[in-house]
mmCIF file of C-alpha atoms in Angstrom:
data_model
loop_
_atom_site.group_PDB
_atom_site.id
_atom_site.type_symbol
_atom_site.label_atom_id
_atom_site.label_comp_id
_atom_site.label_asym_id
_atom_site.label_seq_id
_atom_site.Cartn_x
_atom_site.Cartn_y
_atom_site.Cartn_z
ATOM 1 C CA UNK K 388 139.815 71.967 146.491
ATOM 2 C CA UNK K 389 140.708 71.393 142.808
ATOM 3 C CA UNK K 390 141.980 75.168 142.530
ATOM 4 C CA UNK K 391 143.954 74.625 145.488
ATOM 5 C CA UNK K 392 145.782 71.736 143.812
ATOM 6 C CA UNK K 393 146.448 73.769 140.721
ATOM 7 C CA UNK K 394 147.598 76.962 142.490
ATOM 8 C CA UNK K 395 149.617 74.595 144.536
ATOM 9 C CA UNK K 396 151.294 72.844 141.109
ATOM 10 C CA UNK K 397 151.809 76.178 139.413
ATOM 11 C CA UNK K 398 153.571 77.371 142.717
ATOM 12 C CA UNK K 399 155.640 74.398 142.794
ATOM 13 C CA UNK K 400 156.536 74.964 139.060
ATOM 14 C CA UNK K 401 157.774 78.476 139.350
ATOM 15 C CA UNK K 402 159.461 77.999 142.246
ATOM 16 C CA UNK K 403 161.291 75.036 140.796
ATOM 17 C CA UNK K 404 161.889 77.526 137.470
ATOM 18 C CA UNK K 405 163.218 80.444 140.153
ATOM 19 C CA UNK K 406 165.310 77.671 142.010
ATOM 20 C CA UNK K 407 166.959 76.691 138.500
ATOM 21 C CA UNK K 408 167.834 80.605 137.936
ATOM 22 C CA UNK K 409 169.540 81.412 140.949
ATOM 23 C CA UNK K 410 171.531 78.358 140.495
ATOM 24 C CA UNK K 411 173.039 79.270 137.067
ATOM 25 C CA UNK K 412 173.406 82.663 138.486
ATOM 26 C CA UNK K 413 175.876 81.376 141.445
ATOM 27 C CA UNK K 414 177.842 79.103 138.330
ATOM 28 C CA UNK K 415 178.469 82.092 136.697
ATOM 29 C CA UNK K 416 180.119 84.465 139.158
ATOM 30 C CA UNK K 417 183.150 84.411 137.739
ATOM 31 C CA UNK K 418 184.222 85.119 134.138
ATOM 32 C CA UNK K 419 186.486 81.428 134.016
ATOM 33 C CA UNK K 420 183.549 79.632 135.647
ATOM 34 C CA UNK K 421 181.335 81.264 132.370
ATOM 35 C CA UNK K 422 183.843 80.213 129.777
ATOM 36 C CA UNK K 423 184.177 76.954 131.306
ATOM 37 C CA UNK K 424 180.464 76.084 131.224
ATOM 38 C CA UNK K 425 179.777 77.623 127.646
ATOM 39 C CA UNK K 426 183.023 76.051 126.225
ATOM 40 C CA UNK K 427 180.521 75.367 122.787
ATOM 41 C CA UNK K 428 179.671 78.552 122.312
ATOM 42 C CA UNK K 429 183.071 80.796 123.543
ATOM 43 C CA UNK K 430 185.490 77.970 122.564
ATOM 44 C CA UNK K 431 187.823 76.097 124.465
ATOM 45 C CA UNK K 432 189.985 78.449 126.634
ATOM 46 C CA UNK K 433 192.868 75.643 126.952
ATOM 47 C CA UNK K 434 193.036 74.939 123.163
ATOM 48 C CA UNK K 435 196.259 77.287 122.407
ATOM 49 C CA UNK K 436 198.978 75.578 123.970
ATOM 50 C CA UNK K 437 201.341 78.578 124.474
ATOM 51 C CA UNK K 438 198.387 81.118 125.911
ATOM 52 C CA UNK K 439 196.802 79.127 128.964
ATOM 53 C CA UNK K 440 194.093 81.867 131.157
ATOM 54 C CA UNK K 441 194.863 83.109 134.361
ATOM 55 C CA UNK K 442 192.019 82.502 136.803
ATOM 56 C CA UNK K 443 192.688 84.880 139.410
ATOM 57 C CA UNK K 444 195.989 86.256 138.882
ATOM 58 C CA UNK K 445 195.720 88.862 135.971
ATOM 59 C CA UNK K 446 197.776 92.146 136.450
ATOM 60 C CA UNK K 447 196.542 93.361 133.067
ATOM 61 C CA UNK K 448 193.552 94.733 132.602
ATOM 62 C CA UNK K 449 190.979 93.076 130.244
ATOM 63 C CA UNK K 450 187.561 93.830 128.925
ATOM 64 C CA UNK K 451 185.184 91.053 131.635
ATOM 65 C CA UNK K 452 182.570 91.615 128.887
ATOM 66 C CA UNK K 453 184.878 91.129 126.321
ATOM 67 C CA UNK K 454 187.962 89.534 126.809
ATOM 68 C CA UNK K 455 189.628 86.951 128.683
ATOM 69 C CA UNK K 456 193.455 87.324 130.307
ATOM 70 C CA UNK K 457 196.136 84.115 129.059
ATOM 71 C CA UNK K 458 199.753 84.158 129.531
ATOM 72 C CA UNK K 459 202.317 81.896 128.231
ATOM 73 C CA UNK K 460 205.554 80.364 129.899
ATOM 74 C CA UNK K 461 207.346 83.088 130.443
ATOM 75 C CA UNK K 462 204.315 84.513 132.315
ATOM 76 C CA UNK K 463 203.862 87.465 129.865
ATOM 77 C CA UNK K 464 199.841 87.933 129.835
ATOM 78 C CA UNK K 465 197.300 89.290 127.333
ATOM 79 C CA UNK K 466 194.066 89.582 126.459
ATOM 80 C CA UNK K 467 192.223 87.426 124.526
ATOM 81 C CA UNK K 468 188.983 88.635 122.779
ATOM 82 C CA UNK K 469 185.875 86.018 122.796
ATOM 83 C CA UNK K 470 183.360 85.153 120.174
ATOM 84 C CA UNK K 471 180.645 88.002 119.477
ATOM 85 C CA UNK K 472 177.868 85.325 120.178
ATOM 86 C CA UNK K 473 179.596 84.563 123.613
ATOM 87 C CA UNK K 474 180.172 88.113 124.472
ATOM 88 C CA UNK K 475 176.520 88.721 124.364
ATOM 89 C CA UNK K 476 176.134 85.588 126.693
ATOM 90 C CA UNK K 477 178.159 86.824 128.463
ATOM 91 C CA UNK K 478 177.159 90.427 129.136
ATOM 92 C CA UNK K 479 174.013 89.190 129.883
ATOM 93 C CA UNK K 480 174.695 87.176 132.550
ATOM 94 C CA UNK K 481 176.757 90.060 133.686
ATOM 95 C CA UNK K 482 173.718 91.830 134.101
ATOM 96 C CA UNK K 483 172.053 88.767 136.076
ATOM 97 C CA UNK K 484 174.244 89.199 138.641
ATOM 98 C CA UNK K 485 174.222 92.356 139.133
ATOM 99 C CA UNK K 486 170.527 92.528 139.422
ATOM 100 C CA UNK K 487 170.772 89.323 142.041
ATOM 101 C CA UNK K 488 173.583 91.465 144.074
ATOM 102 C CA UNK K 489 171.227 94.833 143.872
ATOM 103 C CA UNK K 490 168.074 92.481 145.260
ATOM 104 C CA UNK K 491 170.574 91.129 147.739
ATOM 105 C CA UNK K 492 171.024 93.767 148.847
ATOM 106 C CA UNK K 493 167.361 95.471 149.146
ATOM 107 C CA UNK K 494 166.458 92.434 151.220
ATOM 108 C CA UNK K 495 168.926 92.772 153.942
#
């Protein structure tokens, strides 16, 4: 009985741990949702006052692994390159999703 309890509370523990996961995975499926969330670590994407990102609406194209697309007023865009410590954040999480879309995938 006492193993049962303790297989039981190490079940509940990882499934709580794999609950957590696929919960930062669905914040993260889009490159503004990342920098939004890890503001501390990529910066503030709203701190120049003339470049403001584009959520959805980017006809340029930018590095996702690298880079994130701003325009000004006059709706001219570029690309602006994030932190190294936040492009490795962010290329891993890249790789997070992937993997959950591949096991998606397997499963159905």
């Amino acid at each position: 009985m006492l193993l049962y309890v303790k297989v039981l509370a190490i079940l509940t523990v990882i499934l709580g741990i794999a609950a957590q996961a696929s919960r930062k995975r669905v914040e993260y499926e889009s490159v503004p949702q990342f920098l939004f969330h890890n503001s501390k670590l990529c910066g503030d994407p709203f701190s120049d006052a003339v470049w403001l990102p584009v959520l959805d609406l980017c006809t340029i194209e930018c590095d996702l692994s690298s880079q994130y697309c701003v325009e000004n007023e006059e709706l001219a865009q570029q690309c602006k390159t994030l932190p190294d410590d936040c492009q490795t954040l962010l290329r891993k999480s890249i790789k997070q999703i992937q993997r959950h879309i591949r096991s998606q995938r397997n499963t159905s």
